[in-house]
CSV table of C-alpha atoms and ligand atoms in Angstrom, one decimal:
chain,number,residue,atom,x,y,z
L,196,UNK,CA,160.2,83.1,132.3
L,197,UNK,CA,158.4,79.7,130.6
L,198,UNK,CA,159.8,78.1,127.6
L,199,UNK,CA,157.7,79.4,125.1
L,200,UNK,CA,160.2,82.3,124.1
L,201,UNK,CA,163.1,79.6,123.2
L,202,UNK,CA,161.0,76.9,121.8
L,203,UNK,CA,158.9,79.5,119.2
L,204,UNK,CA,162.0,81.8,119.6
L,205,UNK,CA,164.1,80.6,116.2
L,206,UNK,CA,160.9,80.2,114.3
L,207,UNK,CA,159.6,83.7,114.0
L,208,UNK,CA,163.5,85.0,114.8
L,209,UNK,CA,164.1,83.2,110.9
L,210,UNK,CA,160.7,84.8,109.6
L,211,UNK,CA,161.3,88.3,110.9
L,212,UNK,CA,165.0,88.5,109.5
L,213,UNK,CA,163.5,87.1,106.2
L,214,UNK,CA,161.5,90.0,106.0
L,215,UNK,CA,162.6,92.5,108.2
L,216,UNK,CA,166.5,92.5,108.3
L,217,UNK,CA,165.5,92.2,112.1
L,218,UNK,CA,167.3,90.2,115.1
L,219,UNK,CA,164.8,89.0,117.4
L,220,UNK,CA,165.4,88.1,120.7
L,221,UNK,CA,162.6,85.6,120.9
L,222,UNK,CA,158.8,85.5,119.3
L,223,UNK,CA,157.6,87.4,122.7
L,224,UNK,CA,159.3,90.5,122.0
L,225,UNK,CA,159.1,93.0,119.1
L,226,UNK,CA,161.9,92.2,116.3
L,227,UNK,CA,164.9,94.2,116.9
L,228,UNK,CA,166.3,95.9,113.8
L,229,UNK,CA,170.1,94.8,113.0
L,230,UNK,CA,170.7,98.3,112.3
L,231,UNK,CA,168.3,100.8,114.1
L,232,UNK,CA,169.9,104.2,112.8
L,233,UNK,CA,169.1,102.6,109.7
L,234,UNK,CA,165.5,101.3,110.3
L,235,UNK,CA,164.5,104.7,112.2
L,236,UNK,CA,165.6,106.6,109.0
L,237,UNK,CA,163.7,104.2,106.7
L,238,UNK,CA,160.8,104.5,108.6
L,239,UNK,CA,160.8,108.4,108.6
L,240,UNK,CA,161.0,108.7,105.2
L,241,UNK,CA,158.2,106.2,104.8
L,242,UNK,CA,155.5,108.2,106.8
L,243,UNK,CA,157.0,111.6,105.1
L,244,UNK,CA,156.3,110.0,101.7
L,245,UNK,CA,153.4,107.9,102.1
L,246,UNK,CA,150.0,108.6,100.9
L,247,UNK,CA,146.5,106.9,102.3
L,248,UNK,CA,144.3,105.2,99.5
L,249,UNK,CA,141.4,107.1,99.2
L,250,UNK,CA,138.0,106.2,100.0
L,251,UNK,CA,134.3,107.9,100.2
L,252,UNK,CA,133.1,108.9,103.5
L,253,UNK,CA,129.6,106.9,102.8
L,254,UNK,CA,132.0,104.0,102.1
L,255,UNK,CA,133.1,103.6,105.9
L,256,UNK,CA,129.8,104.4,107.2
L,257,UNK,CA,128.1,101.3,105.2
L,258,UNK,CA,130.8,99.2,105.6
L,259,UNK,CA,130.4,99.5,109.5
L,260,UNK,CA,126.6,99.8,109.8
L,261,UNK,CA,126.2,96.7,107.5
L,262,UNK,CA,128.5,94.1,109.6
L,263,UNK,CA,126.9,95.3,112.5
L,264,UNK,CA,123.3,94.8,111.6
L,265,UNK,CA,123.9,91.6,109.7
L,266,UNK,CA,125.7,90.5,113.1
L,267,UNK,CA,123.0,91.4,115.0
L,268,UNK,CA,120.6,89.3,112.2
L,269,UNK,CA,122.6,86.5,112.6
L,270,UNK,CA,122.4,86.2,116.2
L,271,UNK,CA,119.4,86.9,117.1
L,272,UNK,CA,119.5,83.2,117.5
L,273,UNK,CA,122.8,82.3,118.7
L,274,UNK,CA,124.3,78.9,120.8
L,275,UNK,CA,126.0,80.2,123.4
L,276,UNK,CA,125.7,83.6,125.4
L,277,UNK,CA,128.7,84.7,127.3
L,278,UNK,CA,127.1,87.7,129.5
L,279,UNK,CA,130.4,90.1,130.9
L,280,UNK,CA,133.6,90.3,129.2
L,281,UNK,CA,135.9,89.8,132.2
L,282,UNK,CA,138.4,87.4,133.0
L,283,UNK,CA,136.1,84.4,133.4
L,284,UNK,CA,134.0,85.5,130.5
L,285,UNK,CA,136.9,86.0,128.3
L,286,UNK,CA,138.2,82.4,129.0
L,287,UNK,CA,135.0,81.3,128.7
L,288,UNK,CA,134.9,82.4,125.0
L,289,UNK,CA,138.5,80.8,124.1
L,290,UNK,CA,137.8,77.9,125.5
L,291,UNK,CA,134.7,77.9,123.2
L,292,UNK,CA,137.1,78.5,120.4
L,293,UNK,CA,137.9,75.2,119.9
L,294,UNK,CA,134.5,74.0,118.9
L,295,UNK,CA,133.9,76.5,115.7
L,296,UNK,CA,130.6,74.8,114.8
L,297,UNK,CA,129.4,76.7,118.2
L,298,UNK,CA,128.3,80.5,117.4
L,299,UNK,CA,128.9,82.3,120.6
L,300,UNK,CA,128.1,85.7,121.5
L,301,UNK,CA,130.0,87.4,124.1
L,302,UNK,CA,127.9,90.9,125.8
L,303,UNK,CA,129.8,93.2,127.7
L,304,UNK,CA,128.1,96.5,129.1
L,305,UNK,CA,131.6,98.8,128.7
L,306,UNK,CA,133.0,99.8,125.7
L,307,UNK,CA,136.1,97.9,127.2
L,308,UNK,CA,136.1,94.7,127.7
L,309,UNK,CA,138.4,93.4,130.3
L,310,UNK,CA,136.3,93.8,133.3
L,311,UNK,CA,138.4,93.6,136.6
L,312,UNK,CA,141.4,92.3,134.5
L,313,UNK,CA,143.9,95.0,133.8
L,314,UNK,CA,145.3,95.8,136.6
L,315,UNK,CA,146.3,93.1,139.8
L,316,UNK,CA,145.3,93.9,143.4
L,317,UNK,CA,145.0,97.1,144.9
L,318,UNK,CA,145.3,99.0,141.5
L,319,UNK,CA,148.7,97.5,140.9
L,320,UNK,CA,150.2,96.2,137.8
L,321,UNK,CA,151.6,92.8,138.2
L,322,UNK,CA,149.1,89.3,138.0
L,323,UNK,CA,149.4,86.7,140.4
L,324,UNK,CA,147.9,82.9,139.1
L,325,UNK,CA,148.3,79.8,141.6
L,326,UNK,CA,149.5,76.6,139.7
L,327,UNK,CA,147.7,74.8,137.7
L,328,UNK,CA,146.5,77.8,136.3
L,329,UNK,CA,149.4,78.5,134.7
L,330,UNK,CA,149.2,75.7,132.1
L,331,UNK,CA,146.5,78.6,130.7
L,332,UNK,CA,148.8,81.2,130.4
L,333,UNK,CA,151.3,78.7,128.4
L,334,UNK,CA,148.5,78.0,126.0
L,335,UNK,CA,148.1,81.8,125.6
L,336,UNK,CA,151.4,82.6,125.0
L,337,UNK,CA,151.3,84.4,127.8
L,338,UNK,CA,155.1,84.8,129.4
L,339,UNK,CA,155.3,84.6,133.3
L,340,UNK,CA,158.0,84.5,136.5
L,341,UNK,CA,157.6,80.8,138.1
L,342,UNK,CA,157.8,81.2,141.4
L,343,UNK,CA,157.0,77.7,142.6
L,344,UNK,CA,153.6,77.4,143.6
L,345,UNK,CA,152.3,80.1,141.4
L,346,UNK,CA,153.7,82.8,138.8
L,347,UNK,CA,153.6,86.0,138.5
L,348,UNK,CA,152.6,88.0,135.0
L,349,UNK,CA,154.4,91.4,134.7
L,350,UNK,CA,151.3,93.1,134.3
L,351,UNK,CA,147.4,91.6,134.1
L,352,UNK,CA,146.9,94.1,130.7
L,353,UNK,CA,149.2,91.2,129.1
L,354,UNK,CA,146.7,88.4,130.1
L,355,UNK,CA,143.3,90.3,129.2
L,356,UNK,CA,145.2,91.4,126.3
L,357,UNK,CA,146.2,87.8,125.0
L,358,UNK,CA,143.4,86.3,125.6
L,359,UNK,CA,140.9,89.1,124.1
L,360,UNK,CA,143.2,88.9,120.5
L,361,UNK,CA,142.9,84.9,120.5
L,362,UNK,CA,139.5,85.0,121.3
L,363,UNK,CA,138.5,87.6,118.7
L,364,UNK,CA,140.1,86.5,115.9
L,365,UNK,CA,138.2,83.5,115.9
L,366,UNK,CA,135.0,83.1,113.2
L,367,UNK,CA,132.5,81.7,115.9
L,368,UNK,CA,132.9,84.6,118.4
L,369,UNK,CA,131.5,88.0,118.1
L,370,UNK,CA,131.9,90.3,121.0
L,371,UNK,CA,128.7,93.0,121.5
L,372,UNK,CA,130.3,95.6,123.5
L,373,UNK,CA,128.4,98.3,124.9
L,374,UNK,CA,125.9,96.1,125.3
L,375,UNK,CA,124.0,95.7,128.3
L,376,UNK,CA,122.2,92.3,129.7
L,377,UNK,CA,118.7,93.7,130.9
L,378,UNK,CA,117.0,90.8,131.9
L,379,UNK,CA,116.8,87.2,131.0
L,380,UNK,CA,114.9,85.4,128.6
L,381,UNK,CA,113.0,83.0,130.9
L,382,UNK,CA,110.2,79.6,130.1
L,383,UNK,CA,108.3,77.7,132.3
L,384,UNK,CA,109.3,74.5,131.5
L,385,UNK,CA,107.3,71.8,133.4
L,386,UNK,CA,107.6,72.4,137.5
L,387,UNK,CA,111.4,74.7,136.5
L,388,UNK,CA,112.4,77.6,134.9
L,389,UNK,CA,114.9,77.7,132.2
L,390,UNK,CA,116.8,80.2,131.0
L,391,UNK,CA,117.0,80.9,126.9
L,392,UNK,CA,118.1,83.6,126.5
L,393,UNK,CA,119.2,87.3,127.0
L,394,UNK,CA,117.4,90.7,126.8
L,395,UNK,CA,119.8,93.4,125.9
L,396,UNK,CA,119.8,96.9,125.0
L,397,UNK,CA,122.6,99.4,124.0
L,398,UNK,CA,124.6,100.7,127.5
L,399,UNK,CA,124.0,104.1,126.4
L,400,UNK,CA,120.1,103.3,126.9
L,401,UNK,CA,120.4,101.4,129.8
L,402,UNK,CA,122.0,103.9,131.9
L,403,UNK,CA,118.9,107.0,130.5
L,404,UNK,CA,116.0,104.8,131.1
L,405,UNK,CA,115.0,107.2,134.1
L,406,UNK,CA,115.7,110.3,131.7
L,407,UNK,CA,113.9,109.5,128.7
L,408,UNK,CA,110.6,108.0,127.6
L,409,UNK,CA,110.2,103.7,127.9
L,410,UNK,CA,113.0,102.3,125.3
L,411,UNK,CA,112.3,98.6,125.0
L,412,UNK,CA,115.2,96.4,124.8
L,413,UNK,CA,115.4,93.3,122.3
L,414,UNK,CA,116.4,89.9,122.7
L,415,UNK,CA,118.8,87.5,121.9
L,416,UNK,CA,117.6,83.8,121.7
L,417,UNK,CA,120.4,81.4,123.3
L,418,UNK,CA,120.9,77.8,123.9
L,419,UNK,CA,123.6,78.2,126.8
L,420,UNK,CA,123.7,81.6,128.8
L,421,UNK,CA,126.9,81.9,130.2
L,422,UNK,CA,126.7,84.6,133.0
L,423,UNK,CA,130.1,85.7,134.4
L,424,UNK,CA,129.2,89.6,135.6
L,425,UNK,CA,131.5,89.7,138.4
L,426,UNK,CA,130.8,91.4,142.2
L,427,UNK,CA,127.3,92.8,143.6
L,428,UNK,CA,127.5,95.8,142.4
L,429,UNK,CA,125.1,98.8,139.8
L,430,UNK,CA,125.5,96.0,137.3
L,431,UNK,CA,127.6,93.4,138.6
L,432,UNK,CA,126.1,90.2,139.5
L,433,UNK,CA,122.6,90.7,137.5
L,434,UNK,CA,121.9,87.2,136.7
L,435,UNK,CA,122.3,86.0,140.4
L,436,UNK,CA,119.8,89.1,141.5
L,437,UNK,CA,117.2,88.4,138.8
L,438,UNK,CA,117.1,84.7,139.3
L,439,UNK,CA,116.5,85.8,142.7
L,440,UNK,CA,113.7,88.0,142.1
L,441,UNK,CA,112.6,85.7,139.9
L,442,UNK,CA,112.3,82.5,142.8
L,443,UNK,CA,114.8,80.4,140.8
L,444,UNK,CA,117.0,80.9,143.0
L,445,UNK,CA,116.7,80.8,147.4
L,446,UNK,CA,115.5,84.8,148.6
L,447,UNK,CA,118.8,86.3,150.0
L,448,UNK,CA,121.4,85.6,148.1
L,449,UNK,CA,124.7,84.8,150.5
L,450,UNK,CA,126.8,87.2,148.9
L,451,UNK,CA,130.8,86.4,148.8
L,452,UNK,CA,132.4,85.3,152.1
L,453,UNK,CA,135.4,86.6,153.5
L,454,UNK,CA,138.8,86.6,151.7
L,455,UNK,CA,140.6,82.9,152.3
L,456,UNK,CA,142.5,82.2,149.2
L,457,UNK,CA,143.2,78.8,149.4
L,458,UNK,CA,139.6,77.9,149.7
L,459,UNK,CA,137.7,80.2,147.4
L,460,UNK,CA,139.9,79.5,144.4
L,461,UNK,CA,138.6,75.6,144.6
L,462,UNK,CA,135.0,76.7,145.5
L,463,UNK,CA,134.8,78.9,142.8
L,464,UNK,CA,135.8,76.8,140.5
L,465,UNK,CA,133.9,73.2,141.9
L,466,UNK,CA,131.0,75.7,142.2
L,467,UNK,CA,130.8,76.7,138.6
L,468,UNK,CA,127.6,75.1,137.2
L,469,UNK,CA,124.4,75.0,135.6
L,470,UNK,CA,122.5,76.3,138.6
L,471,UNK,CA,118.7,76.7,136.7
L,472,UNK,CA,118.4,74.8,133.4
L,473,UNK,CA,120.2,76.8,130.2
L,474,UNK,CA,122.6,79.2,132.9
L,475,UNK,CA,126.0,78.5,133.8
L,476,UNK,CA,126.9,80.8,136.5
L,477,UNK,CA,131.5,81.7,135.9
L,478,UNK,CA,134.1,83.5,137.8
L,479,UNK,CA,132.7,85.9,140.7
L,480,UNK,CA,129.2,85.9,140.3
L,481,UNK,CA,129.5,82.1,141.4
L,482,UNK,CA,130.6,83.3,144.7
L,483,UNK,CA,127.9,85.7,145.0
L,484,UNK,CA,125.5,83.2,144.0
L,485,UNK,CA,127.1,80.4,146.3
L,486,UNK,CA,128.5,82.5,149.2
L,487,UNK,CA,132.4,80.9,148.9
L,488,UNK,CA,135.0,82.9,149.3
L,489,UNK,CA,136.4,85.6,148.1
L,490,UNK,CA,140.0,85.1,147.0
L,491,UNK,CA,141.4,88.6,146.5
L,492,UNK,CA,143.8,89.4,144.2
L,493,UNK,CA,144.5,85.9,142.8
L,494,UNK,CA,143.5,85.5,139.1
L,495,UNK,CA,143.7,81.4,138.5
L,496,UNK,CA,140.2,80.6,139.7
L,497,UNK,CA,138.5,83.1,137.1
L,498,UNK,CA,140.4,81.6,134.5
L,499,UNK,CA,139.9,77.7,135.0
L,500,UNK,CA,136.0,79.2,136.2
L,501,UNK,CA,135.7,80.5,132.4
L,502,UNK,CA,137.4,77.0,131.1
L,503,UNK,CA,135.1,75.2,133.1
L,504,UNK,CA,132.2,76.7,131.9
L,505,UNK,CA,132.9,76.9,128.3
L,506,UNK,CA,133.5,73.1,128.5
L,507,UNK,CA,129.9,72.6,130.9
L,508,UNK,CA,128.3,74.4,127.9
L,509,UNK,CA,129.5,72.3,125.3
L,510,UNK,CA,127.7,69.0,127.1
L,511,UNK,CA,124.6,70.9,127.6
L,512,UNK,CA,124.5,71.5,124.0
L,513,UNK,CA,125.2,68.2,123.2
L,514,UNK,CA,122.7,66.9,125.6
L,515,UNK,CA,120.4,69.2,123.5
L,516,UNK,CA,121.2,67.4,120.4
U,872,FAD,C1,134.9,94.9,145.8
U,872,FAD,C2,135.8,94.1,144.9
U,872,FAD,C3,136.3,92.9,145.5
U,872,FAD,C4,137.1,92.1,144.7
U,872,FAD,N1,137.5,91.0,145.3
U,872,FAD,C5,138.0,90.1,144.6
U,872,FAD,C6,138.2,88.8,145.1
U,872,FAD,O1,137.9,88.5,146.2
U,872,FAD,N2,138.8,87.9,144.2
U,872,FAD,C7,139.2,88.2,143.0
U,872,FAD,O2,139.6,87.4,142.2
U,872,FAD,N3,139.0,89.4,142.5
U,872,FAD,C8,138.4,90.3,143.2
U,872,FAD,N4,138.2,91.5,142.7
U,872,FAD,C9,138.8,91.9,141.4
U,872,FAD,C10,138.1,91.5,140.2
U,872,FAD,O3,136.7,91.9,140.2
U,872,FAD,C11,138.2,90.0,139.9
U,872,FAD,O4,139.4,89.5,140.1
U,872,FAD,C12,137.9,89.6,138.5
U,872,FAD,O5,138.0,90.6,137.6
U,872,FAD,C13,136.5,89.0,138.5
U,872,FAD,O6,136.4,88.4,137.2
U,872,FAD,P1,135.0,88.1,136.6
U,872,FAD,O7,135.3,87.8,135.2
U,872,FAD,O8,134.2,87.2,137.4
U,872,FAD,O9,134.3,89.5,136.7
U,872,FAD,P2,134.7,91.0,136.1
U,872,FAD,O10,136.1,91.1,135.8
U,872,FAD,O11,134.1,92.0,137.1
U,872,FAD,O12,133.9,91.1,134.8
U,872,FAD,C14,132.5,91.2,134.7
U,872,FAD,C15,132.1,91.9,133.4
U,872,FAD,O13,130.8,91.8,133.3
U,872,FAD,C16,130.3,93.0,132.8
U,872,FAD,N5,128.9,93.0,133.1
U,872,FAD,C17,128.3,93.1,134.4
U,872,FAD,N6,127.0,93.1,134.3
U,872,FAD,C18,126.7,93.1,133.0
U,872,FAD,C19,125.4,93.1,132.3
U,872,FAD,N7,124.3,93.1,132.9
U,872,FAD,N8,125.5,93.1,130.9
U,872,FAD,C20,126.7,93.1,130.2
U,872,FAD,N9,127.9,93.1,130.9
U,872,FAD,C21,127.9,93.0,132.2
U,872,FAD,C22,131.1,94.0,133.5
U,872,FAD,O14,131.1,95.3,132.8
U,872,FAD,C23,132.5,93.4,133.5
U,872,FAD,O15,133.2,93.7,132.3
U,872,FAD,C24,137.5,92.4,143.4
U,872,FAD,C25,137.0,93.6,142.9
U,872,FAD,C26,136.2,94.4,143.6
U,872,FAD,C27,135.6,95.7,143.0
């Protein structure tokens, strides 16, 4: 495992006693109690005697309704779209945490975000991350085997996990989920296109257009569109397909090549770029859009894609002024 759990280890260890009575093995681990017959029976009689504040029904409905549509007021204009909540879209949007002057919205059609990032290769738990990406997964917290050349993380739920609660907690980011990415917001600007923006609509609609009567979408005004949807697929790789249609980008698409790990981890990552002015193309969908290769069951390259991209965005921005 990396050093984190000794070198934050005493720290919380002294905090968790102080207010738990607890002996913690390290900050990565729940706080053991010093006397768990104790603790248990504590506990028990806590929930057996404990008694909800009350509230009014009405209360929760307004309280929900009015953060959502006020979020949705205020970014209707926003700096920087993130369009798929996956691994490269999530660290994206924590790399982005680190300028909190930049409002960034991140859209995700599921109501879980994660995208391919829960489980490792063939439906299996365990996450495997070639070096250097690994210096991510320090910065995360995130706890690991070092084998070497690359590590290994128990299970990929702890990276999507960790880097979903840093990302979230931060005042400049706002996740949509449920949220679909329709189409893009697209100007003729001189002899190009540029993208500015995102037309979205609730998943829910998306997937009953063909069943119900026309239900327009709405838009969302960005300065940066980060698109990181992941594989060809009903949804997957929209932005790519689109931009396509659209003649931004050459008529047939390449598609991603055939699985050589060593070289689609760099390509993927070299690769991610501003490809039409205002879109930034992350993770998979760069290797749909290119035609490198596809890497398989390695995570690193969607990771440094994400950190790459958040960091591309912030120059275009600047550039901007
Ligand atoms: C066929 C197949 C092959 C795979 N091969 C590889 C491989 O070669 N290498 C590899 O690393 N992994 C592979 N994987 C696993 C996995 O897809 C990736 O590792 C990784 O999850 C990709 O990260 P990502 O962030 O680019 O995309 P994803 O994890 O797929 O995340 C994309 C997210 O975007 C969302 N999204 C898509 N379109 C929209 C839209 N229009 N609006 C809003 N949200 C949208 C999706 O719901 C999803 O949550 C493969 C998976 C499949 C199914």
């Amino acid at each position: 495992m990396n050093s984190l759990a000794g070198r934050f280890g005493g720290m919380l260890c002294r905090a968790q006693r102080a207010s738990l009575g607890c002996r913690a093995k390290s900050a990565l681990v729940s706080a053991v109690p010093s006397d768990p017959a104790a603790y248990v029976a504590g506990k028990l009689a806590h929930f057996d005697s404990m008694q909800f504040t009350p509230i009014r029904e009405s209360t929760v409905s307004r309280e929900m309704t009015s953060r959502y549509m006020s979020e949705m007021m205020e970014y209707a204009e926003t700096d920087v779209v993130i369009v798929g909540a996956g691994s490269a879209g999530l660290s994206c949007a924590y790399e982005l945490t680190k300028h909190p002057h930049i409002k960034v919205a991140i859209l995700e059609q599921n109501v879980a975000p994660g995208g391919g990032c829960w489980l490792g290769g063939q439906l299996m738990s365990s996450m495997v991350v070639r070096k250097p990406a690994h210096e991510f997964l320090d910065e995360l917290e995130v706890p690991y085997d070092d084998k070497g050349d690359y590590v290994v993380v128990k299970h990929a739920a702890l990276f999507t996990a960790s880097v979903l609660r840093k990302t979230l907690i931060a005042p400049n980011v706002k996740l949509f989920n449920a949220v679909a990415v329709e189409d893009l917001l697209v100007k003729q600007e001189g002899d190009k296109v540029g993208v500015r923006g995102v037309v979205t609509n609730w998943s829910l609609v998306t997937q009953n257009h063909d069943t119900q009567s026309c239900m327009d979408p709405q838009v969302m005004e960005a300065k940066v569109v980060v698109t990181a949807t992941g594989h060809d697929g009903p949804m997957g790789a929209s932005s790519a397909k689109r931009l396509e249609s659209l003649g931004a980008l050459p008529a047939g698409l390449p598609g991603m090549g055939a699985l050589d790990m060593n070289t689609a981890e760099d390509a993927v990552v070299q690769m991610t770029s501003e490809v039409v002015p205002g879109l930034i193309f992350a993770g998979m969908e760069v290797s749909e859009a290119r035609g490198c290769n596809r890497m398989g069951p390695t995570f690193g390259a969607m990771l440094l894609s994400g950190q790459k991209a958040a960091n591309l965005a912030v120059q275009i921005l600047n550039r901007q002024g």
